[in-house]
Amino acid sequence: IIYLRFYDKATDVCVILKRFDEALVFARRSLLCYRRCYPKNHPKLAIQLFRVGKLEVYCSLLEEGMSTLNECRSVISIALGCDHEIYKFWEETHRECEYGLNLPPHFRNIDRQLTDRSL
């Protein structure tokens, strides 16, 4: 549990500092802890899968992100149901990711490049 909290806080700090690659490393480590501490259809596991999936997509790991988000969907639909607000947010995120997968590779991280330049 201590590692889980540490990795979650480290992920949050890295996101605040816009160090998304490092945030992804900590988020993946915390996901391992979530998998050990919670049952496979627990809502907290679904939320962590969602966080990891979004970070993967943001780090231009679109295929991995889609896979993680699909796993998240199956957990959310069982744990919370398809009518839950989080499931609807997942659908919106999934559509955005599918759109990103259909873009040519040189356009996939243009938003990130623009964000990095503005810092």
Short mmCIF file of C-alpha atoms in Angstrom, two decimals:
data_model
loop_
_atom_site.label_atom_id
_atom_site.label_comp_id
_atom_site.label_asym_id
_atom_site.label_seq_id
_atom_site.Cartn_x
_atom_site.Cartn_y
_atom_site.Cartn_z
CA ILE A 1 0.00 0.00 0.00
CA ILE A 2 2.87 2.39 0.75
CA TYR A 3 4.34 1.81 -2.72
CA LEU A 4 0.94 2.35 -4.31
CA ARG A 5 0.55 5.72 -2.61
CA PHE A 6 4.12 6.72 -3.44
CA TYR A 7 3.71 5.85 -7.13
CA ASP A 8 0.35 7.64 -7.31
CA LYS A 9 1.80 10.81 -5.79
CA ALA A 10 4.87 10.63 -8.03
CA THR A 11 2.57 10.27 -11.05
CA ASP A 12 0.55 13.31 -9.97
CA VAL A 13 3.68 15.43 -9.44
CA CYS A 14 5.10 14.46 -12.84
CA VAL A 15 1.81 15.35 -14.54
CA ILE A 16 1.75 18.74 -12.81
CA LEU A 17 5.33 19.32 -13.99
CA LYS A 18 4.34 18.13 -17.51
CA ARG A 19 6.87 15.32 -17.38
CA PHE A 20 4.51 12.82 -18.96
CA ASP A 21 7.07 10.16 -19.85
CA GLU A 22 8.14 9.95 -16.20
CA ALA A 23 4.51 10.05 -15.07
CA LEU A 24 3.83 7.03 -17.26
CA VAL A 25 6.65 5.07 -15.62
CA PHE A 26 5.21 5.73 -12.14
CA ALA A 27 1.64 5.11 -13.29
CA ARG A 28 2.58 1.71 -14.71
CA ARG A 29 4.33 0.80 -11.46
CA SER A 30 1.29 1.79 -9.45
CA LEU A 31 -0.88 -0.25 -11.82
CA LEU A 32 1.07 -3.34 -10.78
CA CYS A 33 0.28 -2.50 -7.14
CA TYR A 34 -3.41 -1.95 -7.95
CA ARG A 35 -3.53 -5.36 -9.63
CA ARG A 36 -2.10 -6.98 -6.49
CA CYS A 37 -4.29 -5.09 -3.99
CA TYR A 38 -7.69 -5.02 -5.70
CA PRO A 39 -9.92 -7.60 -7.37
CA LYS A 40 -9.81 -7.64 -11.17
CA ASN A 41 -13.15 -5.81 -11.53
CA HIS A 42 -12.64 -3.13 -8.87
CA PRO A 43 -13.50 0.50 -9.78
CA LYS A 44 -10.14 1.78 -8.48
CA LEU A 45 -8.36 -0.57 -10.86
CA ALA A 46 -10.51 0.79 -13.70
CA ILE A 47 -9.56 4.38 -12.84
CA GLN A 48 -5.86 3.50 -12.77
CA LEU A 49 -6.13 1.70 -16.11
CA PHE A 50 -7.77 4.84 -17.47
CA ARG A 51 -4.91 7.03 -16.18
CA VAL A 52 -2.26 4.75 -17.65
CA GLY A 53 -4.10 4.52 -20.97
CA LYS A 54 -4.40 8.30 -21.27
CA LEU A 55 -0.74 8.78 -20.43
CA GLU A 56 0.25 6.17 -23.01
CA VAL A 57 -1.79 7.97 -25.63
CA TYR A 58 -0.33 11.32 -24.65
CA CYS A 59 3.19 9.86 -24.89
CA SER A 60 2.36 8.78 -28.48
CA LEU A 61 2.07 5.10 -27.57
CA LEU A 62 -1.32 4.93 -29.27
CA GLU A 63 -1.58 1.17 -29.76
CA GLU A 64 -0.60 0.45 -26.13
CA GLY A 65 -2.92 3.19 -24.94
CA MET A 66 -5.84 1.76 -26.89
CA SER A 67 -5.16 -1.68 -25.45
CA THR A 68 -5.06 -0.32 -21.89
CA LEU A 69 -8.20 1.75 -22.47
CA ASN A 70 -10.00 -1.31 -23.83
CA GLU A 71 -9.07 -3.24 -20.69
CA CYS A 72 -10.34 -0.27 -18.69
CA ARG A 73 -13.66 -0.41 -20.55
CA SER A 74 -14.24 -4.03 -19.64
CA VAL A 75 -13.53 -3.33 -15.95
CA ILE A 76 -15.72 -0.19 -15.91
CA SER A 77 -18.64 -1.92 -17.61
CA ILE A 78 -18.59 -4.72 -15.02
CA ALA A 79 -17.80 -2.62 -11.95
CA LEU A 80 -19.89 0.47 -12.65
CA GLY A 81 -22.08 -0.27 -15.66
CA CYS A 82 -22.30 1.32 -19.09
CA ASP A 83 -24.58 4.11 -17.84
CA HIS A 84 -21.99 5.47 -15.41
CA GLU A 85 -20.44 8.88 -16.03
CA ILE A 86 -16.93 7.41 -16.11
CA TYR A 87 -17.96 5.01 -18.87
CA LYS A 88 -19.24 7.94 -20.94
CA PHE A 89 -15.98 9.78 -20.39
CA TRP A 90 -14.15 6.62 -21.49
CA GLU A 91 -16.19 6.56 -24.72
CA GLU A 92 -15.22 10.16 -25.49
CA THR A 93 -11.54 9.45 -24.82
CA HIS A 94 -11.67 6.29 -26.92
CA ARG A 95 -13.11 8.21 -29.89
CA GLU A 96 -10.29 10.75 -29.63
CA CYS A 97 -7.72 7.94 -29.56
CA GLU A 98 -9.26 6.23 -32.57
CA TYR A 99 -9.06 9.53 -34.40
CA GLY A 100 -5.39 9.78 -33.43
CA LEU A 101 -4.68 6.29 -34.75
CA ASN A 102 -6.11 7.28 -38.13
CA LEU A 103 -3.81 10.29 -38.45
CA PRO A 104 -0.54 10.00 -40.36
CA PRO A 105 2.41 9.44 -37.96
CA HIS A 106 3.83 12.96 -38.37
CA PHE A 107 0.55 14.51 -37.14
CA ARG A 108 0.12 12.28 -34.07
CA ASN A 109 2.17 14.30 -31.62
CA ILE A 110 1.67 17.76 -33.07
CA ASP A 111 -0.42 18.85 -30.05
CA ARG A 112 2.34 17.73 -27.72
CA GLN A 113 4.96 19.53 -29.79
CA LEU A 114 2.92 22.74 -29.65
CA THR A 115 2.40 22.37 -25.89
CA ASP A 116 6.11 21.77 -25.29
CA ARG A 117 7.05 24.87 -27.32
CA SER A 118 4.70 27.08 -25.32
CA LEU A 119 6.51 26.30 -22.05
#
